[in-house]
Short mmCIF file of C-alpha atoms and ligand atoms in Angstrom, two decimals:
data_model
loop_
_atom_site.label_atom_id
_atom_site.label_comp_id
_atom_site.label_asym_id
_atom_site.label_seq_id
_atom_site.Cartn_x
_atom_site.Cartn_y
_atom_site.Cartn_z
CA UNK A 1 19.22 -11.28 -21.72
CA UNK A 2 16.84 -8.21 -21.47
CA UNK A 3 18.30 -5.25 -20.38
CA UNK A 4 15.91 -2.59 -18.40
CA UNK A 5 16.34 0.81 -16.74
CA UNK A 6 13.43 2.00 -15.56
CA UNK A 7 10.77 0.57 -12.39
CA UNK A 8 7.96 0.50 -15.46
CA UNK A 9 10.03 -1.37 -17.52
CA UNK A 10 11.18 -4.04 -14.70
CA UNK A 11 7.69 -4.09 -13.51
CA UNK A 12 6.43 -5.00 -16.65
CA UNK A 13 8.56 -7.55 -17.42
CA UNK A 14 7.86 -8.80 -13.73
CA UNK A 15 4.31 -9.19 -14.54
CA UNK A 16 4.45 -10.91 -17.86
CA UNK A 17 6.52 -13.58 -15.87
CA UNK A 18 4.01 -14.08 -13.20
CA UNK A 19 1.44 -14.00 -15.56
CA UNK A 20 2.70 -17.13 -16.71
CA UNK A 21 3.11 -19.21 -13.42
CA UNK A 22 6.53 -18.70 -13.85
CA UNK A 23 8.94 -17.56 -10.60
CA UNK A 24 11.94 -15.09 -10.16
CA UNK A 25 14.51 -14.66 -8.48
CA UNK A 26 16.46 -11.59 -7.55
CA UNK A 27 20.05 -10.90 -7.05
CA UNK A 28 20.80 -7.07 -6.28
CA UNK A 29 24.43 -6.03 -6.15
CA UNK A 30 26.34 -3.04 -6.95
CA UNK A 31 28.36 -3.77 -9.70
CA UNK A 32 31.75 -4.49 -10.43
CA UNK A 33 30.93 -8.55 -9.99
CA UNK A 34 33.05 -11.08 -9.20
CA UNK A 35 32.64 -14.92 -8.88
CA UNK A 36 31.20 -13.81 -5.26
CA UNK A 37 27.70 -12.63 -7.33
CA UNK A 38 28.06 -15.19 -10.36
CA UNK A 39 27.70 -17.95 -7.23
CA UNK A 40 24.25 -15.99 -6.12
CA UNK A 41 23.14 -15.94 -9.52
CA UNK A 42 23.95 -19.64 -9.64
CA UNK A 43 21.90 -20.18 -6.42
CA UNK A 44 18.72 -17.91 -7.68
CA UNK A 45 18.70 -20.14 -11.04
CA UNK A 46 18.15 -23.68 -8.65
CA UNK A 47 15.45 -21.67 -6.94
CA UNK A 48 13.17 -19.45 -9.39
CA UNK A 49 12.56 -19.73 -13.42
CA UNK A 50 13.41 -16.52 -14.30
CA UNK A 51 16.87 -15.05 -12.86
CA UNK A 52 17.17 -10.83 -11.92
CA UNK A 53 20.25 -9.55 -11.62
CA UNK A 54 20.11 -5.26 -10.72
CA UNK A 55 23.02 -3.51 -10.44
CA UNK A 56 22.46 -0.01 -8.67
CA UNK A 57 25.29 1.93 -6.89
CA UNK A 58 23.23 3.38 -3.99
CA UNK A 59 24.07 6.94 -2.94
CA UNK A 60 22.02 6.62 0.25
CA UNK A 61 23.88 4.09 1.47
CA UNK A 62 27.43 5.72 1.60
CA UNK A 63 28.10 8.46 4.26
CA UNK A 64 30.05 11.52 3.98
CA UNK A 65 33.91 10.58 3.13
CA UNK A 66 32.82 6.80 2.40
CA UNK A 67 33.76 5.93 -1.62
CA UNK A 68 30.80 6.38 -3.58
CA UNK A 69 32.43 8.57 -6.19
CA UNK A 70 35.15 6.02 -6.22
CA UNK A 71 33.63 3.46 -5.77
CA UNK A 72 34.55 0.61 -9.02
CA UNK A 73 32.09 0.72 -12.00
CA UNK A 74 32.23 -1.21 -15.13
CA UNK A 75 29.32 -1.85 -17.01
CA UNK A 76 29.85 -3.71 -20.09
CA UNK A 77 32.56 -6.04 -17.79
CA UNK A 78 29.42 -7.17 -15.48
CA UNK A 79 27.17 -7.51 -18.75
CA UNK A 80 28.92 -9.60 -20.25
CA UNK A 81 29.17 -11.73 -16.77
CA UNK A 82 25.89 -11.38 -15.92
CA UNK A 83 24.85 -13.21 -18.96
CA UNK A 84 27.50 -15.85 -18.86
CA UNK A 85 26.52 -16.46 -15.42
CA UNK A 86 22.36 -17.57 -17.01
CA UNK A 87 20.62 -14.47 -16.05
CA UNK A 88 17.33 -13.49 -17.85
CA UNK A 89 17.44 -10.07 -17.50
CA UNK A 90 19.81 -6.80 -16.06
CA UNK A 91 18.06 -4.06 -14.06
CA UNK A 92 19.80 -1.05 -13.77
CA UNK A 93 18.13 2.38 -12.96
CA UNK A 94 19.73 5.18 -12.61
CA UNK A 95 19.78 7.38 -9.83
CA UNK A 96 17.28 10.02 -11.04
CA UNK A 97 15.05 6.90 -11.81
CA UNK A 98 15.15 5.55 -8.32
CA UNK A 99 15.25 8.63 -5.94
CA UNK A 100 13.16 11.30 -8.45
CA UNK A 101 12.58 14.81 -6.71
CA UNK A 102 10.35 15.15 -3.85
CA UNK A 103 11.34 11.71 -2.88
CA UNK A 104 11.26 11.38 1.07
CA UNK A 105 10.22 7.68 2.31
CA UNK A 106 12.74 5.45 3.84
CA UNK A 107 12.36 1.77 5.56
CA UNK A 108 14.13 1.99 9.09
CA UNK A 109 14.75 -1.33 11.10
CA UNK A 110 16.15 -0.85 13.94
CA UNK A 111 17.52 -2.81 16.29
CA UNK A 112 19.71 -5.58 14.46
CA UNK A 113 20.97 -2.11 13.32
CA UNK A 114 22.84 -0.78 16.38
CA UNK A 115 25.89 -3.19 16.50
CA UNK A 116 28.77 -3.63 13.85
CA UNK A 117 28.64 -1.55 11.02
CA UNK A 118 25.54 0.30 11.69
CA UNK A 119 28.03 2.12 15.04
CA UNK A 120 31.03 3.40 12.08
CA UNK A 121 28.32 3.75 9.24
CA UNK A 122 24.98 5.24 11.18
CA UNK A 123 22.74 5.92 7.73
CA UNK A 124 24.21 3.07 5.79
CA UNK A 125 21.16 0.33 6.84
CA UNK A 126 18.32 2.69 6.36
CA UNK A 127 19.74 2.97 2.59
CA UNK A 128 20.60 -0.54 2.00
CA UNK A 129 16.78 -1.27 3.66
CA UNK A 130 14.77 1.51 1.69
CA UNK A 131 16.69 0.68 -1.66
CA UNK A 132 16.53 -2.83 -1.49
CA UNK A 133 12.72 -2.57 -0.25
CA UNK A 134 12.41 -0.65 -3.76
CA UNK A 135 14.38 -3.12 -5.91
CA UNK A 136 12.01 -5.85 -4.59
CA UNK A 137 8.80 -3.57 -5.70
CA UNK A 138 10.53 -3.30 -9.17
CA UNK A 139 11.22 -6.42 -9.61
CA UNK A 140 8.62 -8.30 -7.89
CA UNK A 141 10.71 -11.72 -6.87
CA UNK A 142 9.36 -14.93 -5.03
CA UNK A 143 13.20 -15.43 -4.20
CA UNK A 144 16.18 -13.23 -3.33
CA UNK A 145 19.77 -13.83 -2.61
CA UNK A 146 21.95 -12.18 -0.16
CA UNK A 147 25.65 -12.79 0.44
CA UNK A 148 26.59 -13.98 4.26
CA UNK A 149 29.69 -11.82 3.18
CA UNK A 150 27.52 -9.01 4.48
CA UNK A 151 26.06 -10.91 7.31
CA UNK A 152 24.53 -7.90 9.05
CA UNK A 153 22.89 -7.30 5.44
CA UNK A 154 21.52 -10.74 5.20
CA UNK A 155 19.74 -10.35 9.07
CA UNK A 156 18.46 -6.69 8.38
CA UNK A 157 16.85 -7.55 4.94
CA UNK A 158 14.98 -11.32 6.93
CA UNK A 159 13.53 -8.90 9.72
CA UNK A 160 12.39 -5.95 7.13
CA UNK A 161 10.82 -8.94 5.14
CA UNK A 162 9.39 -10.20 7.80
CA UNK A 163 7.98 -6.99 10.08
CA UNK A 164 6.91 -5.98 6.41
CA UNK A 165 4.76 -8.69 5.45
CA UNK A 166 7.27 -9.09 2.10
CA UNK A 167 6.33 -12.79 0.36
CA UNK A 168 9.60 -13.13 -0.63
CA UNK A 169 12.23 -15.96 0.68
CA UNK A 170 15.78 -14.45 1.24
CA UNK A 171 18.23 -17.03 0.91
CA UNK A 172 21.74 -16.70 2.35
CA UNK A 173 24.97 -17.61 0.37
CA UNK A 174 28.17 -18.70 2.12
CA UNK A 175 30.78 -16.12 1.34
CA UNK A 176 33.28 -16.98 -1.82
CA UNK A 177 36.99 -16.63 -1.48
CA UNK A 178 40.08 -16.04 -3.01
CA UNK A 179 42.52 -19.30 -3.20
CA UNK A 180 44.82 -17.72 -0.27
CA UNK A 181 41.08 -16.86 2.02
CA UNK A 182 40.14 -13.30 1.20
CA UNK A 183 36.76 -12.44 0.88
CA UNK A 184 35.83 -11.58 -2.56
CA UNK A 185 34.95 -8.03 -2.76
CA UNK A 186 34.18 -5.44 -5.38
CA UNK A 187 36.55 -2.99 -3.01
CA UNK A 188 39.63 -5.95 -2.98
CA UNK A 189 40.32 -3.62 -6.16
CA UNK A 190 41.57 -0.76 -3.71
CA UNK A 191 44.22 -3.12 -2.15
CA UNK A 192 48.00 -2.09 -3.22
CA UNK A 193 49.94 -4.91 -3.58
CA UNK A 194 50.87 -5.33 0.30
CA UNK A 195 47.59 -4.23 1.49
CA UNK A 196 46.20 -7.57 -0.46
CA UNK A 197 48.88 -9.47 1.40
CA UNK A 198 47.87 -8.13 4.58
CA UNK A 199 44.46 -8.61 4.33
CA UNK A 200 44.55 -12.42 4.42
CA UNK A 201 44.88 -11.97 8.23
CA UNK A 202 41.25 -11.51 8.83
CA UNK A 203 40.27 -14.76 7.05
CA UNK A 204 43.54 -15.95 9.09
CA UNK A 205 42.03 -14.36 11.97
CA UNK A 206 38.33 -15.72 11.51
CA UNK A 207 39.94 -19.91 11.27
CA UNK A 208 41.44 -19.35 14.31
CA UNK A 209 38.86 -18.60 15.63
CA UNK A 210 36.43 -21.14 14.69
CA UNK A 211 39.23 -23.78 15.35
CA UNK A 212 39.68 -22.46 18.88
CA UNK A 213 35.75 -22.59 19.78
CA UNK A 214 35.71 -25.97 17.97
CA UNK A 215 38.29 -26.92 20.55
CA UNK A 216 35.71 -25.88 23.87
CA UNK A 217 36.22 -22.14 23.98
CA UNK A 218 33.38 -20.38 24.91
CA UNK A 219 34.42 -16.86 26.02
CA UNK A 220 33.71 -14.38 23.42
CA UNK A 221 36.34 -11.56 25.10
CA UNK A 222 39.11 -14.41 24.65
CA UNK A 223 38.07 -15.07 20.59
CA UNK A 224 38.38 -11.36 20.33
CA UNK A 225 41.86 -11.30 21.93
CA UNK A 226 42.92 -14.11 19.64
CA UNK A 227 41.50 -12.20 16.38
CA UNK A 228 42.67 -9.08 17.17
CA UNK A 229 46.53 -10.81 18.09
CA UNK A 230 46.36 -11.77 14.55
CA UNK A 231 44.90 -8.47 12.51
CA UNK A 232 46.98 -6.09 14.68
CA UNK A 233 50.36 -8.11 14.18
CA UNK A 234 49.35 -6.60 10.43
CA UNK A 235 50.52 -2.47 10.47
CA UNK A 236 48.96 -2.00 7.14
CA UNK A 237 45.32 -2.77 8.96
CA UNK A 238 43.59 -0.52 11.66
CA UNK A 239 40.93 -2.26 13.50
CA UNK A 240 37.08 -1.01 13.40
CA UNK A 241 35.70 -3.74 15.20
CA UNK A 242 36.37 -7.41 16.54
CA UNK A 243 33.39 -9.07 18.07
CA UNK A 244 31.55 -11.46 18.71
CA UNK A 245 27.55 -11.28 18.14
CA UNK A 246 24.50 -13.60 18.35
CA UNK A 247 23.65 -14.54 15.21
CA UNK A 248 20.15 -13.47 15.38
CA UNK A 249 19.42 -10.61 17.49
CA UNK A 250 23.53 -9.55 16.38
CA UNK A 251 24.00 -8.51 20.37
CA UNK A 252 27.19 -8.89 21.88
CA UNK A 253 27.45 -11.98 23.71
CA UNK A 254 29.84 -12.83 26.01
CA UNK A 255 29.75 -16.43 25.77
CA UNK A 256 28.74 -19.26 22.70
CA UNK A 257 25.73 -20.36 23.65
CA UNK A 258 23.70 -20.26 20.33
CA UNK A 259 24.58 -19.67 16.90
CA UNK A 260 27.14 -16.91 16.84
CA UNK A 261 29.50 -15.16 13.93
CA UNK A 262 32.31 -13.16 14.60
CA UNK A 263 32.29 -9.88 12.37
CA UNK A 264 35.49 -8.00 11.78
CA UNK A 265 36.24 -4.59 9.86
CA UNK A 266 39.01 -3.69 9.25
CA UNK A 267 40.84 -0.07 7.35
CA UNK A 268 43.05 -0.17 5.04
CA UNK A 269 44.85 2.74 3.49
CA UNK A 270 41.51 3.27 0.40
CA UNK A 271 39.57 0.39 1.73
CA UNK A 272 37.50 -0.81 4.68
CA UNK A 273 37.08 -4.80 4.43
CA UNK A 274 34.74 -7.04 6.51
CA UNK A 275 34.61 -10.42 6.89
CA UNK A 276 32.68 -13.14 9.36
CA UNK A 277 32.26 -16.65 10.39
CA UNK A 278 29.85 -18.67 12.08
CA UNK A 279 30.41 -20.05 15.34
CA UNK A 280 28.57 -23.04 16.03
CA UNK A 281 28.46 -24.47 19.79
CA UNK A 282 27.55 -28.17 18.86
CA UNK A 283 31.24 -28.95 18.43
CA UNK A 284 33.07 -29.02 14.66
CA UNK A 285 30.90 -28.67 11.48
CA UNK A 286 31.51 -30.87 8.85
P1 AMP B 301 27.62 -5.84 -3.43
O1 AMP B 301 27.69 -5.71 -4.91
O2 AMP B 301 28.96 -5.80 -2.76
O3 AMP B 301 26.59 -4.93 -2.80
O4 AMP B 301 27.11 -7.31 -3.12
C1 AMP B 301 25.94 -7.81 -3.73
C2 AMP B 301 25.61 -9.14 -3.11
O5 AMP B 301 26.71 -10.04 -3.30
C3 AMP B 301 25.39 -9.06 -1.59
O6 AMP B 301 24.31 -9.91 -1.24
C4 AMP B 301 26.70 -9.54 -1.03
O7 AMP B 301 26.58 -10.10 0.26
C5 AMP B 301 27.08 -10.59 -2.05
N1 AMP B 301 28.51 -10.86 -2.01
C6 AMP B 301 29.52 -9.95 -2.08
N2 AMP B 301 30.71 -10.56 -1.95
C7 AMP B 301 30.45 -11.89 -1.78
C8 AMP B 301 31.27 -13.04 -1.58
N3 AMP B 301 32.59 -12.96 -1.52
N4 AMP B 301 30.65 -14.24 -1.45
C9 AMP B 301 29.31 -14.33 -1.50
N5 AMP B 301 28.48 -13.28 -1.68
C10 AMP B 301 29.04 -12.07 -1.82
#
């Protein structure tokens, strides 16, 4: 596996692939993988010949107060996984490499924005956006991967690669999970002992959920009740948001419809966790 740190070096590479007829395709992350990114890897390999993995902890996209300093980093760990999981090659820059001085552009979309965690985190899209929009430029793939972990993510980078003219398929990965339903996340490591054990009530908030509008329920205000019944009866978890969105345009509704997910964040003492699920209103999904 070829290891590369700089947007000449990745570029080059990039083009000696294409050259060939060959495709790629890109998984970006930050880091500190679990089996979460090995299963996006996996997916990228079925799509594209050659497999990108960066990893790139993005200043920009952390506020004021938010964990970037802390945030978990352990290089050789994902190295070593990166390459078990069949990557070709591991791009990561460092800062200085991807925001140099004088730099000033940034890729702002804007509406699917607004709702969720673009009204707690107001700068975080614009720096997921502009970095990713770099990454792509770097590394020059036919294919990317996106976790539906970060569902608001997933619809932000479709519309930028679509308003953009960006020839690049994203594909969407359903989220991976612990055995007892938590989402696997790089920031599960800030969980104390309880904490983890209270976090299972979002996924245990989310199947509710999807069982009770499998059942017929179609009010979004009585979903929310039911979700936040369940995270509240947890004290270790304070509540950003409970709602219920349409799963393209990620408005509030305030009934199912069309395709909707249900996005929750929630705070716990060092961590802020989300999690979602898709509501379908054609009855149960297999
Ligand atoms: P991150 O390193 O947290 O920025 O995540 C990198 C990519 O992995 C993003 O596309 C995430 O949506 C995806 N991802 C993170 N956790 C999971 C998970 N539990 N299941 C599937 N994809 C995930």
């Amino acid at each position: 596996m070829e290891i590369l740190r700089t947007v000449e070096d990745m570029q080059r590479f990039a083009d000696r692939v294409r050259q060939r007829g060959r495709t790629i395709g890109f998984v970006p992350t930050m880091g500190y993988l679990h089996e979460g990114h090995v299963s996006l890897v996996h997916i990228a390999r079925r799509h594209a010949d050659v497999v990108v993995v960066s990893i790139f902890v993005n200043p920009t996209q952390f506020g004021p107060g938010e964990d970037f300093e802390s945030y978990p980093r352990d290089f050789e760990r994902d190295r070593r996984m990166v390459a078990a999981a069949g990557a070709d090659c591991l791009y990561c820059p460092d800062a200085d490499e991807m925001y140099p001085p004088g730099y000033q552009t940034t890729v702002c979309v804007r509406e699917v924005t607004r709702n969720l965690c673009g009204l707690s985190r107001p700068a975080h899209f614009e720096g997921v956006a502009t970095v990713v929009a770099k990454l792509f430029n770097a590394v020059k793939p036919q294919y990317a991967v996106f976790g539906q972990k970060d569902f608001q993510q997933l619809v932000v980078i479709k519309r930028m690669v679509r308003d953009l003219n960006m020839d690049i398929d994203i594909i969407g990965a359903p989220i991976v999970r612990e055995p007892d339903g938590i989402a696997m996340s790089s920031r599960n490591k800030y969980l104390g002992t309880a904490e983890r054990q209270a976090a299972r009530c979002l996924s245990r908030a989310l199947d509710a959920v999807r069982s009770r509008a499998d059942e017929g329920e179609r009010s979004a205000q009585a979903l929310i009740s039911l979700a936040r019944g369940i995270i509240s009866a947890e004290p270790l978890g304070r509540i950003d948001y409970v709602k219920v969105c349409d799963a393209v345009t990620l408005q509030d509704v305030e009934r199912l419809e069309r395709e909707a997910v249900m996005a929750v964040a929630v705070f716990f003492e060092k961590a802020r966790l989300i999690d979602n699920t898709i509501l379908h209103v054609d009855g149960p999904q297999p």
